[in-house]
Tab-separated table of C-alpha atoms in Angstrom:
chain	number	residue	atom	x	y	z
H	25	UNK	CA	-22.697	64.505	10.467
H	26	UNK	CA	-24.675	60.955	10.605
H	27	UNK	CA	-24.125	60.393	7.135
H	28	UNK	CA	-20.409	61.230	7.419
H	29	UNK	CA	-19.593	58.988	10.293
H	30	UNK	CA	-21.703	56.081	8.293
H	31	UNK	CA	-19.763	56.761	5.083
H	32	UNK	CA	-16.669	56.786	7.744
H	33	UNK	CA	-17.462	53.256	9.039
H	34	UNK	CA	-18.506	51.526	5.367
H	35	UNK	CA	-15.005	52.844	4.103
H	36	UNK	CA	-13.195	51.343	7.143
H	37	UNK	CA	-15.173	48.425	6.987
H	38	UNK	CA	-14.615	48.015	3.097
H	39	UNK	CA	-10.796	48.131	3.978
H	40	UNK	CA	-10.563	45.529	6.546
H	41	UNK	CA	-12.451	43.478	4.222
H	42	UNK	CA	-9.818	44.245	1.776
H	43	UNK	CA	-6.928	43.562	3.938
H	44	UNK	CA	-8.264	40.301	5.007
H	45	UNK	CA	-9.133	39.176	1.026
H	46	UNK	CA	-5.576	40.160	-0.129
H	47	UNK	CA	-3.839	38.846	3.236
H	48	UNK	CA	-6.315	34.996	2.449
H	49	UNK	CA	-5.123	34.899	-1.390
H	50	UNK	CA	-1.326	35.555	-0.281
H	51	UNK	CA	-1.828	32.953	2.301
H	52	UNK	CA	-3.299	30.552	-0.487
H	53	UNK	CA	-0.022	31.520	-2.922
H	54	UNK	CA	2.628	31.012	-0.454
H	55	UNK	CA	0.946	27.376	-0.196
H	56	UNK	CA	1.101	26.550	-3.256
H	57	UNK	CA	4.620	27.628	-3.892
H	58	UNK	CA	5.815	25.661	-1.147
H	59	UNK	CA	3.731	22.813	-2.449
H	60	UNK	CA	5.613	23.364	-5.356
H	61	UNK	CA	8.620	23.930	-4.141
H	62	UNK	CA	8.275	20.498	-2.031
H	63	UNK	CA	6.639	18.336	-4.646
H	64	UNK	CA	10.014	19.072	-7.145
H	65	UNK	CA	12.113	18.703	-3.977
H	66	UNK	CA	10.830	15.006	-3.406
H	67	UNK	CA	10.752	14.308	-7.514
H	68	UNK	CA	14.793	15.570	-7.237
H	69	UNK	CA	15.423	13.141	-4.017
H	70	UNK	CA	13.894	10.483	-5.435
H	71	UNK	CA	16.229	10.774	-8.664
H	72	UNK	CA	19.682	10.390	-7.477
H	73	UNK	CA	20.720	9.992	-10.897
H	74	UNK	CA	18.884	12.837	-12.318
H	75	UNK	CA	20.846	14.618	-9.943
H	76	UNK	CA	24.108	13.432	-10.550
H	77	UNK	CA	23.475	14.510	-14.284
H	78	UNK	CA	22.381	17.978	-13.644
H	79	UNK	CA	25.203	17.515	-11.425
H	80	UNK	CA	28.188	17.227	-14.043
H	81	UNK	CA	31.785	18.178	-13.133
H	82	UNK	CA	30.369	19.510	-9.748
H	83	UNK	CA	29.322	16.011	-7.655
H	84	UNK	CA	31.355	15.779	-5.317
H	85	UNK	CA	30.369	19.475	-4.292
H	86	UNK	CA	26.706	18.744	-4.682
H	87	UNK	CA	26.894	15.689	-2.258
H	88	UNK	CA	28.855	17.350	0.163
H	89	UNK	CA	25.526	19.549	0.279
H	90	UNK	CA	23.374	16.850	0.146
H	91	UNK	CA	25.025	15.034	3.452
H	92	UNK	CA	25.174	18.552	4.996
H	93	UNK	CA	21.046	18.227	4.803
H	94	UNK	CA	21.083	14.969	5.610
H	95	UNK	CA	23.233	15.371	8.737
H	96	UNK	CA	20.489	18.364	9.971
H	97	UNK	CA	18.015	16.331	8.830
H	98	UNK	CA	18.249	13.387	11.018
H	99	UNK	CA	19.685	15.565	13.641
H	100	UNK	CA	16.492	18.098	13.657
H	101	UNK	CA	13.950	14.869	13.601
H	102	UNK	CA	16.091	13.418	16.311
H	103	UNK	CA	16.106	16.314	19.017
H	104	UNK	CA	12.254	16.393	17.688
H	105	UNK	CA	11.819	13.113	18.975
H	106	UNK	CA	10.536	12.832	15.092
H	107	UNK	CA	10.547	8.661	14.344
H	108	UNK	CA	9.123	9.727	10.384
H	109	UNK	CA	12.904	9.975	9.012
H	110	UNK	CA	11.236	8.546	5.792
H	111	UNK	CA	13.398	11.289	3.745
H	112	UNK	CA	17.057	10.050	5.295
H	113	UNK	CA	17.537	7.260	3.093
H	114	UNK	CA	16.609	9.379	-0.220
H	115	UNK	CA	19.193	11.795	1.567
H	116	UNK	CA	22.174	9.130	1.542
H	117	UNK	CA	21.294	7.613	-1.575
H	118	UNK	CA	21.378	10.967	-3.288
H	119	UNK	CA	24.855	11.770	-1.493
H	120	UNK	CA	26.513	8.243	-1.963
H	121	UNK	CA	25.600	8.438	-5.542
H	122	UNK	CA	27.214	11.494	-6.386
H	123	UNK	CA	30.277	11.246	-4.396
H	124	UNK	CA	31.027	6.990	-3.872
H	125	UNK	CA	34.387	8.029	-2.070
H	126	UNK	CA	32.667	9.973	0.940
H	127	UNK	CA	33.471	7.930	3.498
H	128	UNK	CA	31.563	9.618	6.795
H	129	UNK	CA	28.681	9.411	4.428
H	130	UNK	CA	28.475	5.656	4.961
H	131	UNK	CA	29.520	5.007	8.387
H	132	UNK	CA	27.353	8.003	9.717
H	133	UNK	CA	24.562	7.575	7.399
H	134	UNK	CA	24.630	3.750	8.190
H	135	UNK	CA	24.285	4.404	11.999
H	136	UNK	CA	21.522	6.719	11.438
H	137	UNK	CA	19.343	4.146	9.452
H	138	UNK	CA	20.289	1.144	11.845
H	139	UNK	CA	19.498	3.119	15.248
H	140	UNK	CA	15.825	1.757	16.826
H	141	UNK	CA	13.798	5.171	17.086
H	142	UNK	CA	14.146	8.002	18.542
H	143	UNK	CA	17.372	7.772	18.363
H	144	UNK	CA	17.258	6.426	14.285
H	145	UNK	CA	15.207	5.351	11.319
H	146	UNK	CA	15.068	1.540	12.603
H	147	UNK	CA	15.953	0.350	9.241
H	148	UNK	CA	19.387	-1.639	9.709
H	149	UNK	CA	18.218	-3.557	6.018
H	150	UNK	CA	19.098	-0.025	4.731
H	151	UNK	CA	22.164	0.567	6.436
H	152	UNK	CA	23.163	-3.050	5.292
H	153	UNK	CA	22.529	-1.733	1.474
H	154	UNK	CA	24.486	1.806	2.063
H	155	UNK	CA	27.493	0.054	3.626
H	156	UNK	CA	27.637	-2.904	0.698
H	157	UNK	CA	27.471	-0.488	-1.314
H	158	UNK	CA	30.636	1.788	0.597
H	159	UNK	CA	32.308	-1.595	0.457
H	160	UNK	CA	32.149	-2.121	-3.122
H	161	UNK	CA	32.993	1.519	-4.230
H	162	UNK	CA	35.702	1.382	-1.775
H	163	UNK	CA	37.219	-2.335	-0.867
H	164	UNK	CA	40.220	-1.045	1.006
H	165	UNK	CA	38.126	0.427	3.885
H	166	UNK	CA	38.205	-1.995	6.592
H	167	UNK	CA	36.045	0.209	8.890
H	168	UNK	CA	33.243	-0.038	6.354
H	169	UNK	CA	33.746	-3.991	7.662
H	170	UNK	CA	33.789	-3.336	11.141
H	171	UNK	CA	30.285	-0.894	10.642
H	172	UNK	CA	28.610	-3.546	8.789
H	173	UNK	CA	29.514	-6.209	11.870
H	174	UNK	CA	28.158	-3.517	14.220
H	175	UNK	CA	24.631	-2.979	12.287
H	176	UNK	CA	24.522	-6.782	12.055
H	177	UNK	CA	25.669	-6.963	15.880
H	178	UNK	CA	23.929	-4.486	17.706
H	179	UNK	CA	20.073	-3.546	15.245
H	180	UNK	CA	19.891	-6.558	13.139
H	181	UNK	CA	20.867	-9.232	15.675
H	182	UNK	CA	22.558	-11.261	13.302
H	183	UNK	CA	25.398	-12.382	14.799
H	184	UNK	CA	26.694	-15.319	11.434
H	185	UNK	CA	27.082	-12.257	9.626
H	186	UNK	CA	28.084	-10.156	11.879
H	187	UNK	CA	31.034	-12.489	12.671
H	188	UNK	CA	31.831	-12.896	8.988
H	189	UNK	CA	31.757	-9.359	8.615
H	190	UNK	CA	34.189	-8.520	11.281
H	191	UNK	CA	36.273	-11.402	9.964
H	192	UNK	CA	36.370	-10.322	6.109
H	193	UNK	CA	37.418	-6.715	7.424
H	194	UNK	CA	40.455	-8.556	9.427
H	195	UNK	CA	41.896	-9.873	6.236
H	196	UNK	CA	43.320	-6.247	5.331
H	197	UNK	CA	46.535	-5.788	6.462
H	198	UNK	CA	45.545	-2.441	7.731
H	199	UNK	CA	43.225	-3.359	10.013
H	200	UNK	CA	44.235	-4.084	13.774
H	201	UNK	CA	44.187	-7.738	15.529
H	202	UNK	CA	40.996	-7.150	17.746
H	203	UNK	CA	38.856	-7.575	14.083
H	204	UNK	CA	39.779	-11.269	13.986
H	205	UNK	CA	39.099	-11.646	17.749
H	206	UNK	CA	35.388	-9.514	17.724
H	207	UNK	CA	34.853	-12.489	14.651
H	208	UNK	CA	35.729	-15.495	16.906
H	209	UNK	CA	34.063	-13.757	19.966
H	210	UNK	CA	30.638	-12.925	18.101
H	211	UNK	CA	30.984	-16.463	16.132
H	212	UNK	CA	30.911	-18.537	19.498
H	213	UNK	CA	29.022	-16.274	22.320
H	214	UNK	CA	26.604	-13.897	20.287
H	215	UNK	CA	25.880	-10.654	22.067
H	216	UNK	CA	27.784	-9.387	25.112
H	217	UNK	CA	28.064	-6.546	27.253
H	218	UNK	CA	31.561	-6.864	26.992
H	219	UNK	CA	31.913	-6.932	23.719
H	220	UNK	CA	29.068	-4.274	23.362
H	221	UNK	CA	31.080	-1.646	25.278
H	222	UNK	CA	34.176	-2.393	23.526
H	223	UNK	CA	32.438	-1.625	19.961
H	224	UNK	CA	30.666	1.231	21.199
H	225	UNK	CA	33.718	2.762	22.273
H	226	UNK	CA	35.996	2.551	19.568
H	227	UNK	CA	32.801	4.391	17.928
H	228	UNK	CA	33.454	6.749	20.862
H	229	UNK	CA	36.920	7.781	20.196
H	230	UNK	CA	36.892	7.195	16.798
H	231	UNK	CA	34.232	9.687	15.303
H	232	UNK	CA	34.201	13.587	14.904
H	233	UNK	CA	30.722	13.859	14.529
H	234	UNK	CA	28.798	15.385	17.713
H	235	UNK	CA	25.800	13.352	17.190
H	236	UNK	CA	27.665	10.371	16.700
H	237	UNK	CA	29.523	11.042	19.782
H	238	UNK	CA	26.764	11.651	21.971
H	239	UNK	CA	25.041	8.376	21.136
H	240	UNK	CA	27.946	6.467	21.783
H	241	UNK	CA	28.537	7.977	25.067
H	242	UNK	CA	24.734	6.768	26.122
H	243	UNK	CA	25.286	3.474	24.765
H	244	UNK	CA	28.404	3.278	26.945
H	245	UNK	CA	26.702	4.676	30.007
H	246	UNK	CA	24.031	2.441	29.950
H	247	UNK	CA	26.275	-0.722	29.191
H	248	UNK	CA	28.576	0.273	31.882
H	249	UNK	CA	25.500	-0.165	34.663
H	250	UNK	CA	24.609	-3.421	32.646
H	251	UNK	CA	28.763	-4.496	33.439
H	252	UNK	CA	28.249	-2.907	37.041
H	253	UNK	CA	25.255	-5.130	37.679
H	254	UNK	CA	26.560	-7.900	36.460
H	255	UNK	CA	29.779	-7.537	38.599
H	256	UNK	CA	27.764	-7.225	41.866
H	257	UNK	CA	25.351	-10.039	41.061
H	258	UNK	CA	28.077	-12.152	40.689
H	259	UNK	CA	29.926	-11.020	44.280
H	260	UNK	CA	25.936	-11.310	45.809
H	261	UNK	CA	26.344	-15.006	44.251
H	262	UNK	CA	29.448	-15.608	46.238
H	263	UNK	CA	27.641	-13.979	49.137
H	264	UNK	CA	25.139	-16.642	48.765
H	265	UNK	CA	27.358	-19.233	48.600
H	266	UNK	CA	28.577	-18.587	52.102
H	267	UNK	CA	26.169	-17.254	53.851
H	268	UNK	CA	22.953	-19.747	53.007
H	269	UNK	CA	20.952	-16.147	51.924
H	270	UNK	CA	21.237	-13.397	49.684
H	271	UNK	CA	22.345	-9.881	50.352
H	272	UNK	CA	19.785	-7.515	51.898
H	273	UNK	CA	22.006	-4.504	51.414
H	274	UNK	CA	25.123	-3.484	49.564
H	275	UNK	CA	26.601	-3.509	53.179
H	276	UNK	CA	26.226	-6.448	53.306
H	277	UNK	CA	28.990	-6.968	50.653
H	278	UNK	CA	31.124	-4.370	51.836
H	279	UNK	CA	31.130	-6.008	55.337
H	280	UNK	CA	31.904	-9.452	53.601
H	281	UNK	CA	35.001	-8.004	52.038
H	282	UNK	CA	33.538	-8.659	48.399
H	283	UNK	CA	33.519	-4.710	48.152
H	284	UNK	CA	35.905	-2.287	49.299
H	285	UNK	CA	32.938	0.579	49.199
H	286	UNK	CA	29.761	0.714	47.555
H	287	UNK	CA	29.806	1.518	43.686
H	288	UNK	CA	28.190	4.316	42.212
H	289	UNK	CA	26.906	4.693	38.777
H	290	UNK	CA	28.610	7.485	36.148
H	291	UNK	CA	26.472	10.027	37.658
H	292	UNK	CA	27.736	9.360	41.072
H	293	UNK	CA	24.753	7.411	42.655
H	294	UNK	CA	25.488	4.161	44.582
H	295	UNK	CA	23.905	1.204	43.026
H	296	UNK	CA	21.152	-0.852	45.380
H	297	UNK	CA	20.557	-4.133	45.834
H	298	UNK	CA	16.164	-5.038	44.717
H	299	UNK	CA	14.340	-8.529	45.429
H	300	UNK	CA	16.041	-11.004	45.480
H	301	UNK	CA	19.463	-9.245	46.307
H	302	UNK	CA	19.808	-8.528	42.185
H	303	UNK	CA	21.168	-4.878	41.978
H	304	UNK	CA	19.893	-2.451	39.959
H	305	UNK	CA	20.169	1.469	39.663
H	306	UNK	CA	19.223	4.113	42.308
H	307	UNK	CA	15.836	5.033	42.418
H	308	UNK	CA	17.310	8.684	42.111
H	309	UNK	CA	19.690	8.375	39.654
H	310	UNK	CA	18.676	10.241	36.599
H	311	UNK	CA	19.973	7.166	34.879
H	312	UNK	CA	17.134	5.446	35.742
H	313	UNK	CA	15.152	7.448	32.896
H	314	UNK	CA	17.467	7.156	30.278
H	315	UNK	CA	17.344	3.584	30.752
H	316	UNK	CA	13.652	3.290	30.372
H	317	UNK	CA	14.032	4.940	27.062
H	318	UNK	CA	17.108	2.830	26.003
H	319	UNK	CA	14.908	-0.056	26.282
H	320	UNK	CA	12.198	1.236	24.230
């Protein structure tokens, strides 16, 4: 009976082993095949032209899939909080290649490059290159112009060529009045909030894009508390003026007739006045968060 339950337990034993050798080697092979699978995927990304040749007669249906990936690309990286988007470029290179006519491939694809992480690659040289290069296969586009002047605007800081940009764009006749005034605007003040939340919304109700959307729409927020600020500095300035002192309290302002009530913020939270009687957010506005992370 010993000798039976011994046998019992090598046999067992002897299959676990088994199990565990067989389960180790599969675990090795599906390694390698993705290693593989991954090495010829980067060779192929790298080769937008070997692409377009294997390619042929179907291009514009094999970029369509390309900016399909690259769309849940950046988006899967960005709600990762991923700032390694080292692949997007390869992505919209690829795409832009095989189909020069795809529009939302450039003006997307350019706003993903230009955005400072998390929210993009931080690589506005790139998006500079992908929208020349939308300009040249497609001269007639003047919102290829006006996303160039925002790259050079709002990532690279370049206002010269932002201003030129925004005034080459102008000189189609398709392309409304406020082109030529951004160019004169940029060209003599630089960077304002103003002008910031007019750009970013015309992105705003321009684009179909979710993503795209959503960005905008926390650009706008958080230039809307830097207008809002701004606004009430200026009435605690006139405070100043007449009183001797600066405001305290946004009372204060009301109770001077420089406000009819106290202002809140776009989620609904009156703004404060900090040292110095300079306003600035509530201390419980979720607001506050987003725009410690807007700054970084």
């Amino acid at each position: 009976m010993k000798q039976r339950w011994l046998a019992g337990m090598g046999l067992s034993a002897a299959l676990f082993l088994g199990f565990a050798a067989v389960y180790m080697l599969q675990g090795r092979i599906d390694s390698e095949r993705q290693a593989i699978h991954e090495e010829r995927d980067e060779l192929l990304l790298r080769s937008p032209s070997l692409v377009k040749k294997m390619s042929l007669e179907y291009a514009p249906l094999v970029a369509a899939i390309y900016w399909t990936r690259a769309v849940q690309y950046y988006g899967e990286k960005t709600y990762e909080h991923d700032r390694n988007l080292e692949t997007l470029w390869p992505l919209l290179d690829i795409t832009t290649t095989l189909d020069p006519q795809l529009l939302a491939a450039y003006r997307f694809g350019a706003i993903f490059l230009s955005e400072a992480p998390p929210r993009g690659a931080g690589r506005p040289d790139l998006a500079v290159r992908l929208l020349e290069r939308g300009l040249q296969e497609n001269p007639d586009q003047w919102r290829l112009y006006q996303d160039l002047g925002n790259v050079y605007y709002f990532d690279a800081k370049d206002y010269p060529n932002a201003a030129r940009a925004f005034m080459d764009g102008s000189k189609n006749p398709a392309a409304p009045i406020w082109m030529k005034t951004m160019a004169a605007k940029i060209a003599a003040e630089g960077e304002s909030p103003e002008m910031s939340y007019f750009l970013w919304q015309d992105v705003y109700q321009t684009t179909t894009d979710p993503a795209i959307k959503k960005n905008a729409g926390s650009h706008l927020r958080m230039l809307k508390v830097d207008l809002d600020v701004k606004a009430i500095n200026a009435m605690s300035d006139e405070y100043e003026k007449h009183t001797g002192r600066r405001p305290a309290r946004m009372s204060e302002l009301v109770q001077a007739g420089l406000l009819n009530e106290i202002p809140p913020d776009s989620e609904g939270y009156p703004y404060v006045l900090g040292e110095g009687g300079k306003a600035r957010l509530n201390p419980n506005s979720p607001l506050v968060k987003e725009k410690s992370l807007d700054k970084k």
